[in-house]
PDB file of C-alpha atoms in Angstrom:
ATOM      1  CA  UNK A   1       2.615 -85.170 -56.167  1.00 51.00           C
ATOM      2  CA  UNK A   2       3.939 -87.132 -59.149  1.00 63.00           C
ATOM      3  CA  UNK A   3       7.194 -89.380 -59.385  1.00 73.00           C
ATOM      4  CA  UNK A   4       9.564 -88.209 -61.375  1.00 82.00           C
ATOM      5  CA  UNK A   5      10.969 -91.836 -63.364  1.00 85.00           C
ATOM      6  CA  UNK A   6      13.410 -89.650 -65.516  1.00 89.00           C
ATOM      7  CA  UNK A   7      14.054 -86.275 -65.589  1.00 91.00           C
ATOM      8  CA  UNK A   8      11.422 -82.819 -65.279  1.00 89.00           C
ATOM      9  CA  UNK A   9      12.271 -79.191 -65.471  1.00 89.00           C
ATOM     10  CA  UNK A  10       9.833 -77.020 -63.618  1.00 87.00           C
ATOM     11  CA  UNK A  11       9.221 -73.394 -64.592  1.00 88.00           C
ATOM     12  CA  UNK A  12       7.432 -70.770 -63.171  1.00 90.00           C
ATOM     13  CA  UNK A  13       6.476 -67.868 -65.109  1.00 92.00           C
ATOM     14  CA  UNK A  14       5.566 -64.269 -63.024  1.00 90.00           C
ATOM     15  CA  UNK A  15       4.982 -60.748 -64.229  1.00 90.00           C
ATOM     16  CA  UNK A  16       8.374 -58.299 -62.907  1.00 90.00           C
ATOM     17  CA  UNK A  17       5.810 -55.799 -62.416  1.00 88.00           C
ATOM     18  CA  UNK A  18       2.799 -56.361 -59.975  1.00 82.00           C
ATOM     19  CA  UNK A  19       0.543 -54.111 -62.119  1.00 85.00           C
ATOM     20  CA  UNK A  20       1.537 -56.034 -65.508  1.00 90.00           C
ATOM     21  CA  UNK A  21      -1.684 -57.189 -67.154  1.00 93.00           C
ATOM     22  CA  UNK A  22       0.129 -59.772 -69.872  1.00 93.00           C
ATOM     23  CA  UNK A  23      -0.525 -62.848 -68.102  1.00 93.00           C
ATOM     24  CA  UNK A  24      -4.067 -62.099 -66.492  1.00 93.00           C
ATOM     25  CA  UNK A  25      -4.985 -61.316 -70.031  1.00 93.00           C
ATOM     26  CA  UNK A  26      -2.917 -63.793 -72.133  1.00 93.00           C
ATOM     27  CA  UNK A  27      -1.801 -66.619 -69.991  1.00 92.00           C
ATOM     28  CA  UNK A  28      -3.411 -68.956 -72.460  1.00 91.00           C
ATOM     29  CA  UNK A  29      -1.650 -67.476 -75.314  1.00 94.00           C
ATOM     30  CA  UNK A  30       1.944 -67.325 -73.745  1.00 94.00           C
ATOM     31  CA  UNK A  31       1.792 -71.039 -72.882  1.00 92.00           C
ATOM     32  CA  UNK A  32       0.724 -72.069 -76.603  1.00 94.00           C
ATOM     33  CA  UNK A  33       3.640 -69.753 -77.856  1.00 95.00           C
ATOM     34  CA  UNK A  34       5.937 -71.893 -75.331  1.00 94.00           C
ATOM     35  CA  UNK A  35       4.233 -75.250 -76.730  1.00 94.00           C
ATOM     36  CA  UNK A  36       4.645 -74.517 -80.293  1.00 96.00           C
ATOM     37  CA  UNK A  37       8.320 -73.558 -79.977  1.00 96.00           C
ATOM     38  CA  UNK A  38       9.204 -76.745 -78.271  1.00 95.00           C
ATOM     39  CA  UNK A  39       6.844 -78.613 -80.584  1.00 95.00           C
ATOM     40  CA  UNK A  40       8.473 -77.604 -83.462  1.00 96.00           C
ATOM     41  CA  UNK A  41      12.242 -77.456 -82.061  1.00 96.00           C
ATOM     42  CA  UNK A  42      12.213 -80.647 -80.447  1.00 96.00           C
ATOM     43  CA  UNK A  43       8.997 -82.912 -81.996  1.00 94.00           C
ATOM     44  CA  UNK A  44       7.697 -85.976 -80.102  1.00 92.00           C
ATOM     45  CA  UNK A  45      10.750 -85.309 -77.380  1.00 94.00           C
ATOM     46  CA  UNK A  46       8.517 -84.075 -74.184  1.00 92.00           C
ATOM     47  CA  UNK A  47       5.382 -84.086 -72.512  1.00 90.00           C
ATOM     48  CA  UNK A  48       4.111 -80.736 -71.444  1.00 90.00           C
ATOM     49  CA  UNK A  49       1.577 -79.792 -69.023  1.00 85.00           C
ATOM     50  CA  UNK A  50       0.556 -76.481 -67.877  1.00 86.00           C
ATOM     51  CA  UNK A  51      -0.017 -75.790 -64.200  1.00 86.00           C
ATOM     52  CA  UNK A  52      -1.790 -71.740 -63.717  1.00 89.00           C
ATOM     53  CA  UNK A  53      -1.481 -70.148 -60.031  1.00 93.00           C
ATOM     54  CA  UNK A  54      -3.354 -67.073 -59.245  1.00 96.00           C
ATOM     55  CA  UNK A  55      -3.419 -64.555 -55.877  1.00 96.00           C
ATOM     56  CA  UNK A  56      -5.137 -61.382 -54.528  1.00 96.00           C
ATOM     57  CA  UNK A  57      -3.709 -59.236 -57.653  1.00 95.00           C
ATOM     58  CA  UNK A  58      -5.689 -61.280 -60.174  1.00 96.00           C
ATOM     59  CA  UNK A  59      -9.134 -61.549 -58.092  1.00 97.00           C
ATOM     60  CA  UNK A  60      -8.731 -57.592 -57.556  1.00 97.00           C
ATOM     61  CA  UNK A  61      -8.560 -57.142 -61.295  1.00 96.00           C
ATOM     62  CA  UNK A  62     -11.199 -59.938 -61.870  1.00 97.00           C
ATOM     63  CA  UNK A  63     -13.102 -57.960 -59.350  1.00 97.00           C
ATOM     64  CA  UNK A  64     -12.373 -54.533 -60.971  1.00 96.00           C
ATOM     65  CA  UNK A  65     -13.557 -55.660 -63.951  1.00 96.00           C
ATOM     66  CA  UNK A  66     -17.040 -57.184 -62.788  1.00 96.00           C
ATOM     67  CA  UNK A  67     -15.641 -60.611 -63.649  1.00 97.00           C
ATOM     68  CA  UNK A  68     -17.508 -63.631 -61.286  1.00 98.00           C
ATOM     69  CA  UNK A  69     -15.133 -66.130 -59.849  1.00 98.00           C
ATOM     70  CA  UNK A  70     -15.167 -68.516 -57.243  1.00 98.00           C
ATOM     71  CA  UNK A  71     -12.504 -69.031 -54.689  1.00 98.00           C
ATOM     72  CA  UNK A  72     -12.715 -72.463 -52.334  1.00 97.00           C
ATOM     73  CA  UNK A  73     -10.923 -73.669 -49.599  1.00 94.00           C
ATOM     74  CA  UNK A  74     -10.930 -77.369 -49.353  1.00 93.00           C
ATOM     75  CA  UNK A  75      -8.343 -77.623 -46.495  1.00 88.00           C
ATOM     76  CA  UNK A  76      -6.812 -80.162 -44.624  1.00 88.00           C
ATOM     77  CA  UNK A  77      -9.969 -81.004 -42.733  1.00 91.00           C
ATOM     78  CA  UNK A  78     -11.929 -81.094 -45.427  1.00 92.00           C
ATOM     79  CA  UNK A  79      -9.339 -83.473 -46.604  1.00 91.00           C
ATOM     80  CA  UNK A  80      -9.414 -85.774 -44.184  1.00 92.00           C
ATOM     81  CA  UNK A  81     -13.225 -85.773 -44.032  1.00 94.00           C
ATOM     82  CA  UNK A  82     -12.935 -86.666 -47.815  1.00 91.00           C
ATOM     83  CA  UNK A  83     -10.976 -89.792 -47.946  1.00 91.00           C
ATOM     84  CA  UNK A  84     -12.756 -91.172 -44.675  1.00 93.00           C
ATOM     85  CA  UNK A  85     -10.957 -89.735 -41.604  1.00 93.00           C
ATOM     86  CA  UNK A  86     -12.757 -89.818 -37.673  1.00 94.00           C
ATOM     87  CA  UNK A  87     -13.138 -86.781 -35.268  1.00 95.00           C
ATOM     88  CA  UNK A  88     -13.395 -83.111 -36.293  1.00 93.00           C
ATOM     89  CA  UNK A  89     -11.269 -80.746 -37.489  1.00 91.00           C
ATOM     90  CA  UNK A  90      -9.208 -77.642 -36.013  1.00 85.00           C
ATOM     91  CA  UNK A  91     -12.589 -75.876 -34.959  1.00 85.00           C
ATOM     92  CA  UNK A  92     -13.833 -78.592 -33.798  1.00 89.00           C
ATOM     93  CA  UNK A  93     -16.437 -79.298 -36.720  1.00 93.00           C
ATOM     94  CA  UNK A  94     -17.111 -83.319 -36.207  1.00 94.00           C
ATOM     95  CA  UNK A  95     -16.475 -85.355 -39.829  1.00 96.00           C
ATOM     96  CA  UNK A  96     -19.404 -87.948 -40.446  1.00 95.00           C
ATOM     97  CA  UNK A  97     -20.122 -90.330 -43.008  1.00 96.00           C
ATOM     98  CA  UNK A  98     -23.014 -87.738 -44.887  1.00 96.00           C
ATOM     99  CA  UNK A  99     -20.781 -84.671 -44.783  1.00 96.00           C
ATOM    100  CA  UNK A 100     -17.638 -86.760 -46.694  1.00 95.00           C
ATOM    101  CA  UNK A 101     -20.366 -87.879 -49.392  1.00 96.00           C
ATOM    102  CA  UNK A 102     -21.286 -84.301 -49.919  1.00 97.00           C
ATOM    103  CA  UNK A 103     -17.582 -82.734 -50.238  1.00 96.00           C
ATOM    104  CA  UNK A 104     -16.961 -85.297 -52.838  1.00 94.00           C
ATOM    105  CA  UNK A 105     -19.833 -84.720 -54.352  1.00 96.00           C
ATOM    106  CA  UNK A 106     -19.387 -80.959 -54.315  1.00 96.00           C
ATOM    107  CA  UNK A 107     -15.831 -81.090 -54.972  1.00 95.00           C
ATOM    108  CA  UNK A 108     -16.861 -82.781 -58.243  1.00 94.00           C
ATOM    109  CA  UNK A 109     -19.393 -80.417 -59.166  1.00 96.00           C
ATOM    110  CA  UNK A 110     -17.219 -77.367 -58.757  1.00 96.00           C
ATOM    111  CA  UNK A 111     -13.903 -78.701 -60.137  1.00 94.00           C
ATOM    112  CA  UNK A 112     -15.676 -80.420 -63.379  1.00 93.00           C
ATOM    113  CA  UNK A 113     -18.710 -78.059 -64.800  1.00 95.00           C
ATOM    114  CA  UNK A 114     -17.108 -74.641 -63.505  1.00 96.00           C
ATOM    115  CA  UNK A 115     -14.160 -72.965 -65.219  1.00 93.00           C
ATOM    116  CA  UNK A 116     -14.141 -69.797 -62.576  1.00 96.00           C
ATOM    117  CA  UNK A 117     -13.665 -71.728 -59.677  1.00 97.00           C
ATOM    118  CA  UNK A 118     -10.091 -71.912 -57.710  1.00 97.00           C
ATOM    119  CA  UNK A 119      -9.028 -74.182 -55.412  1.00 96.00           C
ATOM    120  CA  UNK A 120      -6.924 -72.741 -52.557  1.00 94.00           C
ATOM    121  CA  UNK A 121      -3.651 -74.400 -52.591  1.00 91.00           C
ATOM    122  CA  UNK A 122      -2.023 -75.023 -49.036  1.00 84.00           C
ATOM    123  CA  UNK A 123       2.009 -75.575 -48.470  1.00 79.00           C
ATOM    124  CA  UNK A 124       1.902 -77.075 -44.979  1.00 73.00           C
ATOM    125  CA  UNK A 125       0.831 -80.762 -44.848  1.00 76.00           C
ATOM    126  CA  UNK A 126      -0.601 -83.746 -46.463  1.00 84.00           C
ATOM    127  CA  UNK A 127      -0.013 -82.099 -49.725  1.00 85.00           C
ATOM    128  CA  UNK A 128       0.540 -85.884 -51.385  1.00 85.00           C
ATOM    129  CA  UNK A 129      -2.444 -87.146 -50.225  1.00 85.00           C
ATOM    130  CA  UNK A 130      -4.356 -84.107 -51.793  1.00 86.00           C
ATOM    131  CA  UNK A 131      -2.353 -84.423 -55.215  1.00 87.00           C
ATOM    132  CA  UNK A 132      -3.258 -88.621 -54.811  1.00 87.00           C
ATOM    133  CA  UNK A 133      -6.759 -87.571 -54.426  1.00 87.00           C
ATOM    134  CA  UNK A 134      -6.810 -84.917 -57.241  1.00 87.00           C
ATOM    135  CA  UNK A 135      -5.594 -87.330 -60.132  1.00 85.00           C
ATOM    136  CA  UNK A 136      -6.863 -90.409 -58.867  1.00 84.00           C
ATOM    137  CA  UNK A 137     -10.233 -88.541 -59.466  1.00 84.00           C
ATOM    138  CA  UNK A 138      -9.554 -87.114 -62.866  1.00 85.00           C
ATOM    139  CA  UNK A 139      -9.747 -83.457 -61.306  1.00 88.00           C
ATOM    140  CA  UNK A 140      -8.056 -80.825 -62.884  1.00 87.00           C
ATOM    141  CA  UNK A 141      -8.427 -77.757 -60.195  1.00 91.00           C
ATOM    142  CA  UNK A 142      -7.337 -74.121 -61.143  1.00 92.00           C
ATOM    143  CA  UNK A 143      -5.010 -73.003 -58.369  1.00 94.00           C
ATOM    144  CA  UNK A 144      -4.968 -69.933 -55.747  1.00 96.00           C
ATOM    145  CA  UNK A 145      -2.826 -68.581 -53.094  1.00 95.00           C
ATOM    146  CA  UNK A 146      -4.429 -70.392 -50.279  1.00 94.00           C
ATOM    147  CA  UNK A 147      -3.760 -67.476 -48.119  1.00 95.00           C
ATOM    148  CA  UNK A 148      -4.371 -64.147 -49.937  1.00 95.00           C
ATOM    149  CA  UNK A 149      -7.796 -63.219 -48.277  1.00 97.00           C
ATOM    150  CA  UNK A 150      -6.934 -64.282 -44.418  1.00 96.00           C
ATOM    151  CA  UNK A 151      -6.231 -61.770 -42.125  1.00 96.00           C
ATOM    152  CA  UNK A 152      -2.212 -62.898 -41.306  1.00 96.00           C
ATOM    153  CA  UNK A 153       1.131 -61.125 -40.011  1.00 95.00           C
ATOM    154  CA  UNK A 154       2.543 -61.279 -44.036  1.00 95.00           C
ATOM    155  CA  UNK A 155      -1.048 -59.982 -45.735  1.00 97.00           C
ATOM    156  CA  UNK A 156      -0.806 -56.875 -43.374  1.00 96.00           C
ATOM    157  CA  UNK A 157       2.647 -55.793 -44.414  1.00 96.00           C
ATOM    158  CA  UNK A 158       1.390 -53.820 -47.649  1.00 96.00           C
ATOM    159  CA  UNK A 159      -2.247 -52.864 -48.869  1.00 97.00           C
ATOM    160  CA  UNK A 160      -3.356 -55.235 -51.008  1.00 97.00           C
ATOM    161  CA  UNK A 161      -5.379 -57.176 -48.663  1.00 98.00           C
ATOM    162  CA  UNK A 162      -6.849 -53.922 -47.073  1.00 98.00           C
ATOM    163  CA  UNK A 163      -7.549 -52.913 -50.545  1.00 97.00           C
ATOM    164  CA  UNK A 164      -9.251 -55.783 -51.891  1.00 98.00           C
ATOM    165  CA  UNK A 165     -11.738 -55.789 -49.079  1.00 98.00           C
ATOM    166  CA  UNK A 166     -12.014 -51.349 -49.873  1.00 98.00           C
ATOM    167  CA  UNK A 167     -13.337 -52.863 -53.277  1.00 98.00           C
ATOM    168  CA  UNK A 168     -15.462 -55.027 -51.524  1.00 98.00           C
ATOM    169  CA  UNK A 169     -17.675 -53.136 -49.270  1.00 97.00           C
ATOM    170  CA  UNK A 170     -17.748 -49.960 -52.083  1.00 97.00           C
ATOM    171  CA  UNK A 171     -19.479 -53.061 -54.466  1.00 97.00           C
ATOM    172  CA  UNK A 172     -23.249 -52.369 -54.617  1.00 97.00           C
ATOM    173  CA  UNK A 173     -23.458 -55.883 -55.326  1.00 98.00           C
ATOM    174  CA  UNK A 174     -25.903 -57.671 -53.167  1.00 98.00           C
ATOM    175  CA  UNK A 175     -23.732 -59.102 -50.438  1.00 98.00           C
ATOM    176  CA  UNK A 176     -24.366 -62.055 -48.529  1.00 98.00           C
ATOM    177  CA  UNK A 177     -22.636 -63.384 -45.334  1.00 98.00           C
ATOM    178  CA  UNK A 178     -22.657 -66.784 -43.785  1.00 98.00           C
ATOM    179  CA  UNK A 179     -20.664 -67.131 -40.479  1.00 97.00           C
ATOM    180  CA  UNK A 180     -21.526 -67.333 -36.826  1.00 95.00           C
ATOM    181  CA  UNK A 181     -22.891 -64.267 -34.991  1.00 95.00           C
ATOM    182  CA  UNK A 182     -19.532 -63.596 -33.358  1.00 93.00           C
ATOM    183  CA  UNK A 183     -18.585 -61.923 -36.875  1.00 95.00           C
ATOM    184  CA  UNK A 184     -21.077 -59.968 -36.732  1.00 94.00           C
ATOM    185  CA  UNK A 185     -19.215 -56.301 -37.593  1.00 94.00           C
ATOM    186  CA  UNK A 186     -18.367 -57.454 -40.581  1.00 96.00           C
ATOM    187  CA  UNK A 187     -22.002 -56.831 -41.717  1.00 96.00           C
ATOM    188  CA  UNK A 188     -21.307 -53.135 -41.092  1.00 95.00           C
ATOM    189  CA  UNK A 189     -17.256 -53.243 -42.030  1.00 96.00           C
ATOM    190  CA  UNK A 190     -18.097 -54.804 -45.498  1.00 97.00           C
ATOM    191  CA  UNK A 191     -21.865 -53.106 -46.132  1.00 97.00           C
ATOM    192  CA  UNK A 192     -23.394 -56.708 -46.235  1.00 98.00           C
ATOM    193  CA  UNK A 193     -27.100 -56.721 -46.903  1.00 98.00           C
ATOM    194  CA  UNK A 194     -27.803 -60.067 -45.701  1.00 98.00           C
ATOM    195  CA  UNK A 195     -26.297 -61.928 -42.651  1.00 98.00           C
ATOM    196  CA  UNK A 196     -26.949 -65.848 -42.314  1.00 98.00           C
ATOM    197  CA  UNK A 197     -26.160 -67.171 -38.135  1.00 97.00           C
ATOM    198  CA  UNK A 198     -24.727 -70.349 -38.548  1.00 97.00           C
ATOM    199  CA  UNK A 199     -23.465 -72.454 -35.037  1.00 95.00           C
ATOM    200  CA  UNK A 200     -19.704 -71.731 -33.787  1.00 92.00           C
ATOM    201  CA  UNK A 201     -19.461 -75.326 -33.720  1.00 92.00           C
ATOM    202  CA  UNK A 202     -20.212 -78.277 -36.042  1.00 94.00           C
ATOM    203  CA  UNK A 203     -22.209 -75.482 -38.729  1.00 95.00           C
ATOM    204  CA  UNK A 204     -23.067 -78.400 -40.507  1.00 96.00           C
ATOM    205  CA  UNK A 205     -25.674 -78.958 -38.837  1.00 95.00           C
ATOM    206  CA  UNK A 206     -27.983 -76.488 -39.704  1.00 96.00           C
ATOM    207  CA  UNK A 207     -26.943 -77.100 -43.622  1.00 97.00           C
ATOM    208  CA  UNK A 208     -30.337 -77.661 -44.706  1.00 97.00           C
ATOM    209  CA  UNK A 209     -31.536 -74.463 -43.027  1.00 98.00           C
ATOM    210  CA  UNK A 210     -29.147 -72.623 -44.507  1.00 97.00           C
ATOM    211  CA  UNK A 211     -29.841 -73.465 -47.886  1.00 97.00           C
ATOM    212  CA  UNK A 212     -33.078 -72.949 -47.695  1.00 98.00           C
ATOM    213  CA  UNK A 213     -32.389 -68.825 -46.305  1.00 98.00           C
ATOM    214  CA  UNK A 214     -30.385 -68.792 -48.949  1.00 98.00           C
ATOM    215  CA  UNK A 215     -33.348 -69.358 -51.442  1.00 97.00           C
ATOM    216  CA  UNK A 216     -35.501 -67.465 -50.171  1.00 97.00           C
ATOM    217  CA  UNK A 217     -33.275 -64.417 -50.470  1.00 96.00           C
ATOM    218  CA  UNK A 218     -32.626 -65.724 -54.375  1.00 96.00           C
ATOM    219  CA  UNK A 219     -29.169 -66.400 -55.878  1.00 97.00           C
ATOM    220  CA  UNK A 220     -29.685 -63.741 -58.128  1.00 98.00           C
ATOM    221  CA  UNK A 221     -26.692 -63.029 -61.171  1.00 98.00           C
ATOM    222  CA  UNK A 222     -23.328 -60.747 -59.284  1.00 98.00           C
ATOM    223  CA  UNK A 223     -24.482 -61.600 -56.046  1.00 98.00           C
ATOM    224  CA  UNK A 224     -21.481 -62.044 -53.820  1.00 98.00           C
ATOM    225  CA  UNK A 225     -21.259 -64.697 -50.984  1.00 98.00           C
ATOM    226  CA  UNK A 226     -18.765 -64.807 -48.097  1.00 98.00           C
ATOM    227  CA  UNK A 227     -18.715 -67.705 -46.320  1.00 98.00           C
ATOM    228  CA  UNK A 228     -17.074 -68.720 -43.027  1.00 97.00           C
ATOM    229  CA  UNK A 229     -18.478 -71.529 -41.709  1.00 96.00           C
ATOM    230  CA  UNK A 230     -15.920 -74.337 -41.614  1.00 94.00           C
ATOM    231  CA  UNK A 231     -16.365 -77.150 -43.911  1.00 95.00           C
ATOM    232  CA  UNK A 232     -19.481 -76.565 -44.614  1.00 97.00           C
ATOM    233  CA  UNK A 233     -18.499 -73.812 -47.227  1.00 97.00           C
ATOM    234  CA  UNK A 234     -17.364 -76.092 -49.867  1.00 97.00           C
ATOM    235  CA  UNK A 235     -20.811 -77.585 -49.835  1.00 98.00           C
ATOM    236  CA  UNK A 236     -22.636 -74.261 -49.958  1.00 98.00           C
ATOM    237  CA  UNK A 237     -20.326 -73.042 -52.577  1.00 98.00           C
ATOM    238  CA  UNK A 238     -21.573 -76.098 -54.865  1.00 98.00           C
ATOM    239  CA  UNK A 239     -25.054 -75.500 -54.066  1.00 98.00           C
ATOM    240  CA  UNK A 240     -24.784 -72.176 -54.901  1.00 98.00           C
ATOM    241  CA  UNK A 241     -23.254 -72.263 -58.542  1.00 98.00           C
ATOM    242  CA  UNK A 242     -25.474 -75.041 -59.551  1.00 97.00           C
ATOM    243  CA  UNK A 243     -28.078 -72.471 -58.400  1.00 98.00           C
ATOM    244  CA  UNK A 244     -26.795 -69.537 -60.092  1.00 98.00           C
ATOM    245  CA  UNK A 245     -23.429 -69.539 -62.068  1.00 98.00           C
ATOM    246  CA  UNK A 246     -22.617 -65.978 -62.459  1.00 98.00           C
ATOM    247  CA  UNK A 247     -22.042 -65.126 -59.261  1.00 98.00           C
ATOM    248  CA  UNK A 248     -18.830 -64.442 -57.006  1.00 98.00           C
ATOM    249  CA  UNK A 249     -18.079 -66.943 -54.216  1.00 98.00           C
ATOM    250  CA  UNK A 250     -15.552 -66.109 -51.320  1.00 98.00           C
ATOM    251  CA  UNK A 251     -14.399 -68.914 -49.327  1.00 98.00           C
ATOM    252  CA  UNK A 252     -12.894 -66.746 -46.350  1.00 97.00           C
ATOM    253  CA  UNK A 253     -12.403 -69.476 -43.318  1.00 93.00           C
ATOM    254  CA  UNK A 254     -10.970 -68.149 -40.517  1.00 92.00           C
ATOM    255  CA  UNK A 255     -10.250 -64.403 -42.462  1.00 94.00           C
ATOM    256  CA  UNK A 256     -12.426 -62.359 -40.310  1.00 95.00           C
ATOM    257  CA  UNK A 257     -11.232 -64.513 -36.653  1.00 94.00           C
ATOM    258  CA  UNK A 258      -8.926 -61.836 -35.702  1.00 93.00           C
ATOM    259  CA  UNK A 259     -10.605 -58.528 -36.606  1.00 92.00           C
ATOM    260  CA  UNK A 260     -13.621 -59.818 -34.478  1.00 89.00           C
ATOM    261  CA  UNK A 261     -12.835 -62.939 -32.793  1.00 77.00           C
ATOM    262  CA  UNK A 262      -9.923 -64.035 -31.201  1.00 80.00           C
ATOM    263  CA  UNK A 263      -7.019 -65.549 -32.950  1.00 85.00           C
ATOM    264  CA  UNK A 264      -7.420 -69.040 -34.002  1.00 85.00           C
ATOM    265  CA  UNK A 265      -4.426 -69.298 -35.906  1.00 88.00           C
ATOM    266  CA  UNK A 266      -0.840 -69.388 -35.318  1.00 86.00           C
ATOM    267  CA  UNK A 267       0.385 -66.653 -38.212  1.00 91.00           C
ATOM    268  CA  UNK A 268      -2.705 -64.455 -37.496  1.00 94.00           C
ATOM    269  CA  UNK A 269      -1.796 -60.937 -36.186  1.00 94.00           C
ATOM    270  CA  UNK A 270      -3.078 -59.704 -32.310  1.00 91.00           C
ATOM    271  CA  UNK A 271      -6.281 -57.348 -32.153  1.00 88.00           C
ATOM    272  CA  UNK A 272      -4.027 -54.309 -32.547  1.00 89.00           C
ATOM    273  CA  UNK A 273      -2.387 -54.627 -35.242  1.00 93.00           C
ATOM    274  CA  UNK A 274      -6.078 -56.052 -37.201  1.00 93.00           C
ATOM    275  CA  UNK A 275      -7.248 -52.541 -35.870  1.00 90.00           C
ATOM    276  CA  UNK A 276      -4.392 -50.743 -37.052  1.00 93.00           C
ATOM    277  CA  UNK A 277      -4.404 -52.386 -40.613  1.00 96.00           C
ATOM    278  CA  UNK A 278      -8.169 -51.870 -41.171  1.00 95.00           C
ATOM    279  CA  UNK A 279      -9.274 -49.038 -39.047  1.00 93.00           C
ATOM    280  CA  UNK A 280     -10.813 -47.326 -41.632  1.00 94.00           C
ATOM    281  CA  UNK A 281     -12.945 -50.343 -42.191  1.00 95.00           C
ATOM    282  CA  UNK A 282     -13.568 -51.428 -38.638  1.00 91.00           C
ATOM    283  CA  UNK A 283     -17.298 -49.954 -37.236  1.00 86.00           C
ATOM    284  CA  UNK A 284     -16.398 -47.304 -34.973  1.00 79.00           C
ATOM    285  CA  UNK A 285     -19.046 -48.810 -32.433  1.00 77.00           C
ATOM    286  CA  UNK A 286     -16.972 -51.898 -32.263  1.00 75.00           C
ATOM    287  CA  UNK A 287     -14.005 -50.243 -31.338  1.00 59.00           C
ATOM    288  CA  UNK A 288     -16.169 -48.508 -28.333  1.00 46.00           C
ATOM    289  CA  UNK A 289     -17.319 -51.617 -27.416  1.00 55.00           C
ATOM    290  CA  UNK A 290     -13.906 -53.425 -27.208  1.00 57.00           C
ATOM    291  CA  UNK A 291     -12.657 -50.786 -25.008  1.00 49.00           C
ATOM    292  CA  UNK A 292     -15.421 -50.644 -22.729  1.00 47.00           C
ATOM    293  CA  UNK A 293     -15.310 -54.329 -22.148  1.00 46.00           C
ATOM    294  CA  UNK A 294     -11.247 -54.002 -21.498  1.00 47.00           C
ATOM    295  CA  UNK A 295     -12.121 -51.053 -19.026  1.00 42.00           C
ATOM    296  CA  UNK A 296     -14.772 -53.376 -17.114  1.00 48.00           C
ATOM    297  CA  UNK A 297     -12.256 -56.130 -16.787  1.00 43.00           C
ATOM    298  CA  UNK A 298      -9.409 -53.708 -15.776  1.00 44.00           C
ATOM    299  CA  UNK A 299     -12.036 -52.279 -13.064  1.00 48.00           C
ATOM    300  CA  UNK A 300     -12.845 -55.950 -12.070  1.00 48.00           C
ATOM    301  CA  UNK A 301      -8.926 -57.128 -11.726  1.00 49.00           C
ATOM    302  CA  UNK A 302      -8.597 -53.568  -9.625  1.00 51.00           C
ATOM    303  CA  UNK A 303     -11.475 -54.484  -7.434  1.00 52.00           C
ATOM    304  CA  UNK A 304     -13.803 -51.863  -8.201  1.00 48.00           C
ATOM    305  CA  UNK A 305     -17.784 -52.126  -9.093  1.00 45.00           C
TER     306      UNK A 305
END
């Protein structure tokens, strides 16, 4: 974050109305309007610079209306990675020298020759080193709700999150998944047509094998990606627009943990409530199999065969 050596005055700017369509489709226009008044009112007085935020309303209307974008999650890990950190992150994914080179690399790529790509903004920690890293580079990032496609105890409080992914799997855009094989129902929840394995653990390390399925299938133009494979994500996301540029990229992390998984996060909600929320997304086959597994270990704790 900057010092402030004087005096600032912050203001946000947000629709009253969720459906109101005035700053999704003139955002640009407001601010000059804004500009020119203070220009003229009170010339050579201020400097004024325009920070834009956006969340799971504007990529449903972006979405609506066919519109490509790319949303990226360079998180904390990624972070750390970045300006030269040892170990791994959360999921245990291990940082190394070669993976650092190609986040910065890819960060650079995305942030500098793309103007639909949005960088998920996280309130938590280390948020000065990331603004220290972002203008010390030059970088001028369009921002995101770092949260508005994971699968948490707020998202599943109204429908917008349950909606968004309705629009998703009704797309007959190509879809293409790249996560490990325990998200595997989300081929069928989301109508996928292609689903890339990657490793649990360290997913980085099949990079170049990934890339190359990802070829061969052809970044063609509206094909969507999903990714949720750690760190490596940001890299594949860079590879991909260089690739093709009119396509739509999700970043979705650890989204899809507790629908299918287990939780992995502290704010994500329990299995029941995930089924609750999305059951009439969820592949009925996976419910089945859930509940037969819970019988079998209910017969095991009971003693029976």
């Amino acid at each position: 974050m900057s010092r402030t050596r004087n005096q600032e005055i912050l203001i946000k700017i947000n629709p009253k109305i969720d459906t109101s369509n005035l700053l999704f489709d003139s955002s640009d226009s407001i601010y000059k309007e804004i500009k020119n008044f203070l220009e003229k009112k009170y010339p050579e007085e201020f400097h004024l610079n325009k920070r834009e935020k956006v969340g799971i309303d504007f990529f449903t209307k972006k979405f609506l209306l066919n519109e490509n974008f790319t949303f990226v999650k360079y998180g904390d890990g990624e972070l750390i990675c970045m300006i030269g950190g040892k170990g791994e992150n959360c999921d245990y994914h291990p940082y190394s020298d070669k993976l650092k080179d190609e986040l910065i690399k890819s960060f650079s790529n995305l942030f500098k020759n793309f103007d639909d790509v949005y960088l998920a903004e996280w309130e938590d920690n280390l948020i000065k080193t990331r603004e220290e890293f972002i203008s010390s580079n030059g970088f001028e990032p369009k921002y995101a709700d770092y949260e508005c496609f994971l699968t948490l105890d707020s998202n599943i409080k109204d429908s917008k999150l349950l909606d968004f992914y309705k629009l998703l799997k009704n797309s007959k855009r190509k879809k293409i998944f790249v996560g490990p094989k325990k998200l595997i129902s989300v081929k069928e929840m989301l109508n996928i047509d292609e689903f890339l394995n990657v490793p649990i653990i360290n997913a980085y390390s099949e990079y170049d094998r990934v890339v190359d399925e990802l070829k061969n299938i052809k970044v063609e133009k509206d094909n969507i990606y999903i990714l949720c494979c750690s760190m490596m994500s940001c890299v594949v996301c860079s590879d991909l627009k260089k690739l093709n540029p009119q396509i739509t990229i999700l970043d979705i992390g650890s989204g899809f943990d507790p629908i299918f998984g287990v939780k992995t996060r502290p704010k994500q909600p329990s299995s029941v409530s995930c089924f609750n929320y999305f059951r009439e997304l969820i592949p009925a086959n996976y419910v089945y199999e859930k509940s037969k597994h819970a019988l079998n270990m209910l017969n095991k704790s009971l003693g029976e065969d």
